[in-house]
Amino acid sequence: MRNGETFDMHDPATIAVGVLANGEPRVALGTKLLVCRLDLDPNLVGPCLLGEARDTGLLPGADLDLSKAAFELLAPLDWGRIKIIWFEMK
C-alpha cells in the first residue's frame, strides 16, 4: 500500500482514497475516516465504520475503496458498490 504496510483484506480499518490531479491523496494518509452507508431511503443512514486512509487509487470523484472486511461491515459483499457518505475525523 502507499503507506508502506502490507494490504490485509481482513482489516476493517483499511481504506484507499482517490488522488488529485497532482498525484497527492485526496486526504492525507493516516487520516481517520467515518464512513456510513446511505440507505435506499434518503432520510436514513445505514451502518457506519471508522477506518483510516492507508492507500490510494484512481477512484472517481470522492469515491473510496474499502477492504473486504470494511465493506462487509456496511453491506453484503455481493452488493459490489454502495452509496456512502464519509467524513474526516479530526
Tab-separated table of N, CA and C in Angstrom:
chain	number	residue	atom	x	y	z
A	1	MET	N	0.840	-1.172	0.000
A	1	MET	CA	0.000	0.000	0.000
A	1	MET	C	0.888	1.239	0.000
A	2	ARG	N	0.271	2.351	-0.289
A	2	ARG	CA	1.047	3.591	-0.383
A	2	ARG	C	1.685	3.992	0.945
A	3	ASN	N	1.113	3.545	2.070
A	3	ASN	CA	1.690	3.897	3.380
A	3	ASN	C	2.826	2.958	3.783
A	4	GLY	N	3.162	1.985	2.951
A	4	GLY	CA	4.271	1.079	3.225
A	4	GLY	C	3.880	-0.221	3.913
A	5	GLU	N	2.643	-0.320	4.391
A	5	GLU	CA	2.181	-1.541	5.041
A	5	GLU	C	1.739	-2.563	3.996
A	6	THR	N	1.628	-3.817	4.404
A	6	THR	CA	1.108	-4.871	3.544
A	6	THR	C	-0.414	-4.852	3.607
A	7	PHE	N	-1.073	-4.959	2.452
A	7	PHE	CA	-2.535	-4.948	2.405
A	7	PHE	C	-3.083	-6.193	3.073
A	8	ASP	N	-4.091	-5.999	3.923
A	8	ASP	CA	-4.787	-7.104	4.589
A	8	ASP	C	-6.279	-6.903	4.361
A	9	MET	N	-6.878	-7.729	3.488
A	9	MET	CA	-8.298	-7.574	3.174
A	9	MET	C	-9.193	-7.862	4.366
A	10	HIS	N	-8.642	-8.466	5.421
A	10	HIS	CA	-9.416	-8.784	6.615
A	10	HIS	C	-9.356	-7.679	7.662
A	11	ASP	N	-8.662	-6.591	7.366
A	11	ASP	CA	-8.553	-5.465	8.292
A	11	ASP	C	-9.653	-4.449	7.959
A	12	PRO	N	-10.662	-4.319	8.819
A	12	PRO	CA	-11.776	-3.427	8.502
A	12	PRO	C	-11.439	-1.941	8.574
A	13	ALA	N	-10.242	-1.601	8.981
A	13	ALA	CA	-9.866	-0.186	9.078
A	13	ALA	C	-9.180	0.324	7.809
A	14	THR	N	-8.909	-0.547	6.837
A	14	THR	CA	-8.155	-0.148	5.646
A	14	THR	C	-9.052	0.474	4.582
A	15	ILE	N	-8.712	1.710	4.216
A	15	ILE	CA	-9.452	2.446	3.193
A	15	ILE	C	-8.455	3.057	2.209
A	16	ALA	N	-8.770	2.950	0.911
A	16	ALA	CA	-7.986	3.639	-0.113
A	16	ALA	C	-8.775	4.872	-0.544
A	17	VAL	N	-8.068	5.969	-0.711
A	17	VAL	CA	-8.689	7.229	-1.128
A	17	VAL	C	-8.200	7.589	-2.524
A	18	GLY	N	-8.968	8.404	-3.214
A	18	GLY	CA	-8.585	8.848	-4.548
A	18	GLY	C	-7.434	9.837	-4.502
A	19	VAL	N	-6.847	10.051	-5.659
A	19	VAL	CA	-5.752	11.011	-5.766
A	19	VAL	C	-6.203	12.215	-6.581
A	20	LEU	N	-5.611	13.348	-6.280
A	20	LEU	CA	-5.885	14.580	-7.013
A	20	LEU	C	-5.069	14.599	-8.299
A	21	ALA	N	-5.279	15.574	-9.142
A	21	ALA	CA	-4.576	15.678	-10.419
A	21	ALA	C	-3.058	15.722	-10.241
A	22	ASN	N	-2.584	16.262	-9.125
A	22	ASN	CA	-1.144	16.345	-8.891
A	22	ASN	C	-0.569	15.063	-8.289
A	23	GLY	N	-1.406	14.027	-8.126
A	23	GLY	CA	-0.935	12.755	-7.603
A	23	GLY	C	-0.996	12.623	-6.092
A	24	GLU	N	-1.378	13.698	-5.413
A	24	GLU	CA	-1.471	13.652	-3.951
A	24	GLU	C	-2.806	13.036	-3.530
A	25	PRO	N	-2.828	12.325	-2.389
A	25	PRO	CA	-4.096	11.755	-1.912
A	25	PRO	C	-5.124	12.851	-1.630
A	26	ARG	N	-6.387	12.527	-1.854
A	26	ARG	CA	-7.490	13.458	-1.579
A	26	ARG	C	-7.494	13.867	-0.102
A	27	VAL	N	-7.177	12.934	0.785
A	27	VAL	CA	-6.964	13.227	2.206
A	27	VAL	C	-5.621	12.615	2.592
A	28	ALA	N	-4.977	13.161	3.583
A	28	ALA	CA	-3.654	12.682	3.982
A	28	ALA	C	-3.721	11.240	4.479
A	29	LEU	N	-2.722	10.443	4.088
A	29	LEU	CA	-2.642	9.091	4.613
A	29	LEU	C	-2.559	9.163	6.127
A	30	GLY	N	-3.238	8.235	6.796
A	30	GLY	CA	-3.292	8.232	8.249
A	30	GLY	C	-4.512	8.937	8.810
A	31	THR	N	-5.239	9.659	7.951
A	31	THR	CA	-6.448	10.353	8.398
A	31	THR	C	-7.528	9.338	8.751
A	32	LYS	N	-8.171	9.535	9.881
A	32	LYS	CA	-9.297	8.688	10.284
A	32	LYS	C	-10.534	9.151	9.524
A	33	LEU	N	-11.299	8.191	9.011
A	33	LEU	CA	-12.499	8.486	8.235
A	33	LEU	C	-13.696	7.755	8.822
A	34	LEU	N	-14.791	8.471	8.984
A	34	LEU	CA	-16.060	7.858	9.355
A	34	LEU	C	-16.819	7.632	8.057
A	35	VAL	N	-17.146	6.373	7.766
A	35	VAL	CA	-17.805	6.003	6.514
A	35	VAL	C	-19.157	5.389	6.860
A	36	CYS	N	-20.229	5.922	6.271
A	36	CYS	CA	-21.578	5.430	6.531
A	36	CYS	C	-22.268	5.098	5.216
A	37	ARG	N	-23.011	4.006	5.230
A	37	ARG	CA	-23.797	3.631	4.050
A	37	ARG	C	-25.043	4.485	3.992
A	38	LEU	N	-25.376	4.967	2.802
A	38	LEU	CA	-26.638	5.666	2.575
A	38	LEU	C	-27.673	4.626	2.171
A	39	ASP	N	-28.752	4.557	2.910
A	39	ASP	CA	-29.783	3.570	2.622
A	39	ASP	C	-30.646	3.995	1.446
A	40	LEU	N	-31.535	3.115	1.056
A	40	LEU	CA	-32.428	3.419	-0.062
A	40	LEU	C	-33.331	4.597	0.263
A	41	ASP	N	-33.708	4.737	1.530
A	41	ASP	CA	-34.477	5.898	1.973
A	41	ASP	C	-33.484	7.033	2.194
A	42	PRO	N	-33.572	8.129	1.434
A	42	PRO	CA	-32.574	9.194	1.537
A	42	PRO	C	-32.537	9.886	2.893
A	43	ASN	N	-33.521	9.630	3.740
A	43	ASN	CA	-33.543	10.230	5.074
A	43	ASN	C	-32.854	9.365	6.116
A	44	LEU	N	-32.377	8.206	5.716
A	44	LEU	CA	-31.750	7.278	6.651
A	44	LEU	C	-30.297	7.021	6.286
A	45	VAL	N	-29.499	6.789	7.298
A	45	VAL	CA	-28.104	6.375	7.112
A	45	VAL	C	-27.988	4.971	7.672
A	46	GLY	N	-27.299	4.108	6.935
A	46	GLY	CA	-27.129	2.729	7.380
A	46	GLY	C	-25.986	2.603	8.364
A	47	PRO	N	-25.400	1.427	8.461
A	47	PRO	CA	-24.287	1.227	9.386
A	47	PRO	C	-23.086	2.088	9.008
A	48	CYS	N	-22.245	2.353	10.005
A	48	CYS	CA	-21.040	3.170	9.815
A	48	CYS	C	-19.821	2.417	10.322
A	49	LEU	N	-18.640	2.847	9.896
A	49	LEU	CA	-17.390	2.297	10.404
A	49	LEU	C	-16.372	3.418	10.500
A	50	LEU	N	-15.401	3.215	11.364
A	50	LEU	CA	-14.282	4.145	11.485
A	50	LEU	C	-13.066	3.459	10.899
A	51	GLY	N	-12.486	4.050	9.867
A	51	GLY	CA	-11.319	3.478	9.210
A	51	GLY	C	-10.221	4.511	9.074
A	52	GLU	N	-9.199	4.138	8.305
A	52	GLU	CA	-8.033	5.003	8.137
A	52	GLU	C	-7.604	5.005	6.676
A	53	ALA	N	-7.287	6.183	6.142
A	53	ALA	CA	-6.759	6.296	4.785
A	53	ALA	C	-5.340	5.729	4.783
A	54	ARG	N	-5.167	4.572	4.152
A	54	ARG	CA	-3.868	3.895	4.141
A	54	ARG	C	-3.306	3.690	2.743
A	55	ASP	N	-4.138	3.866	1.732
A	55	ASP	CA	-3.710	3.595	0.368
A	55	ASP	C	-4.406	4.591	-0.557
A	56	THR	N	-3.968	4.631	-1.794
A	56	THR	CA	-4.583	5.490	-2.792
A	56	THR	C	-4.926	4.669	-4.024
A	57	GLY	N	-5.794	5.218	-4.857
A	57	GLY	CA	-6.161	4.553	-6.094
A	57	GLY	C	-6.745	5.566	-7.059
A	58	LEU	N	-6.889	5.156	-8.293
A	58	LEU	CA	-7.505	6.018	-9.305
A	58	LEU	C	-9.012	5.848	-9.189
A	59	LEU	N	-9.594	6.601	-8.262
A	59	LEU	CA	-11.010	6.484	-7.952
A	59	LEU	C	-11.733	7.735	-8.423
A	60	PRO	N	-12.924	7.573	-8.992
A	60	PRO	CA	-13.664	8.745	-9.469
A	60	PRO	C	-14.179	9.598	-8.313
A	61	GLY	N	-14.115	10.893	-8.478
A	61	GLY	CA	-14.681	11.817	-7.502
A	61	GLY	C	-14.194	11.570	-6.094
A	62	ALA	N	-15.149	11.516	-5.188
A	62	ALA	CA	-14.823	11.312	-3.774
A	62	ALA	C	-15.041	9.860	-3.355
A	63	ASP	N	-14.987	8.930	-4.322
A	63	ASP	CA	-15.165	7.518	-4.003
A	63	ASP	C	-14.042	7.019	-3.100
A	64	LEU	N	-14.352	5.973	-2.336
A	64	LEU	CA	-13.373	5.278	-1.511
A	64	LEU	C	-13.349	3.822	-1.940
A	65	ASP	N	-12.241	3.149	-1.682
A	65	ASP	CA	-12.136	1.711	-1.898
A	65	ASP	C	-11.889	1.102	-0.527
A	66	LEU	N	-12.846	0.300	-0.063
A	66	LEU	CA	-12.767	-0.297	1.259
A	66	LEU	C	-12.190	-1.701	1.185
A	67	SER	N	-11.516	-2.124	2.242
A	67	SER	CA	-11.081	-3.520	2.316
A	67	SER	C	-12.323	-4.408	2.342
A	68	LYS	N	-12.151	-5.673	2.050
A	68	LYS	CA	-13.268	-6.616	2.067
A	68	LYS	C	-13.958	-6.587	3.430
A	69	ALA	N	-13.188	-6.619	4.492
A	69	ALA	CA	-13.761	-6.628	5.842
A	69	ALA	C	-14.533	-5.343	6.131
A	70	ALA	N	-14.027	-4.204	5.669
A	70	ALA	CA	-14.724	-2.936	5.885
A	70	ALA	C	-16.051	-2.924	5.134
A	71	PHE	N	-16.016	-3.349	3.883
A	71	PHE	CA	-17.251	-3.368	3.087
A	71	PHE	C	-18.300	-4.244	3.745
A	72	GLU	N	-17.879	-5.402	4.242
A	72	GLU	CA	-18.832	-6.345	4.847
A	72	GLU	C	-19.460	-5.807	6.127
A	73	LEU	N	-18.842	-4.801	6.746
A	73	LEU	CA	-19.471	-4.156	7.902
A	73	LEU	C	-20.615	-3.246	7.472
A	74	LEU	N	-20.586	-2.813	6.207
A	74	LEU	CA	-21.600	-1.892	5.710
A	74	LEU	C	-22.688	-2.568	4.884
A	75	ALA	N	-22.338	-3.643	4.178
A	75	ALA	CA	-23.295	-4.293	3.276
A	75	ALA	C	-22.773	-5.668	2.885
A	76	PRO	N	-23.662	-6.528	2.387
A	76	PRO	CA	-23.206	-7.823	1.870
A	76	PRO	C	-22.240	-7.619	0.702
A	77	LEU	N	-21.216	-8.429	0.649
A	77	LEU	CA	-20.179	-8.291	-0.369
A	77	LEU	C	-20.736	-8.368	-1.792
A	78	ASP	N	-21.779	-9.169	-2.002
A	78	ASP	CA	-22.308	-9.324	-3.358
A	78	ASP	C	-23.037	-8.080	-3.866
A	79	TRP	N	-23.206	-7.045	-3.020
A	79	TRP	CA	-23.768	-5.783	-3.492
A	79	TRP	C	-22.773	-5.065	-4.397
A	80	GLY	N	-21.489	-5.336	-4.223
A	80	GLY	CA	-20.460	-4.775	-5.103
A	80	GLY	C	-20.136	-3.318	-4.858
A	81	ARG	N	-21.098	-2.439	-5.048
A	81	ARG	CA	-20.923	-0.995	-4.815
A	81	ARG	C	-22.098	-0.506	-3.987
A	82	ILE	N	-21.816	0.451	-3.118
A	82	ILE	CA	-22.868	1.047	-2.303
A	82	ILE	C	-22.669	2.556	-2.271
A	83	LYS	N	-23.740	3.270	-2.000
A	83	LYS	CA	-23.648	4.718	-1.816
A	83	LYS	C	-23.235	4.974	-0.375
A	84	ILE	N	-22.270	5.871	-0.213
A	84	ILE	CA	-21.768	6.180	1.117
A	84	ILE	C	-21.673	7.689	1.314
A	85	ILE	N	-21.497	8.056	2.544
A	85	ILE	CA	-21.108	9.415	2.899
A	85	ILE	C	-19.947	9.249	3.867
A	86	TRP	N	-18.943	10.108	3.734
A	86	TRP	CA	-17.791	9.967	4.639
A	86	TRP	C	-17.306	11.322	5.094
A	87	PHE	N	-16.675	11.286	6.272
A	87	PHE	CA	-16.187	12.496	6.906
A	87	PHE	C	-14.785	12.249	7.451
A	88	GLU	N	-13.955	13.274	7.372
A	88	GLU	CA	-12.644	13.219	8.048
A	88	GLU	C	-12.878	13.441	9.531
A	89	MET	N	-12.238	12.632	10.355
A	89	MET	CA	-12.336	12.778	11.802
A	89	MET	C	-11.066	13.480	12.278
A	90	LYS	N	-11.228	14.631	12.896
A	90	LYS	CA	-10.053	15.394	13.339
A	90	LYS	C	-9.982	15.435	14.831
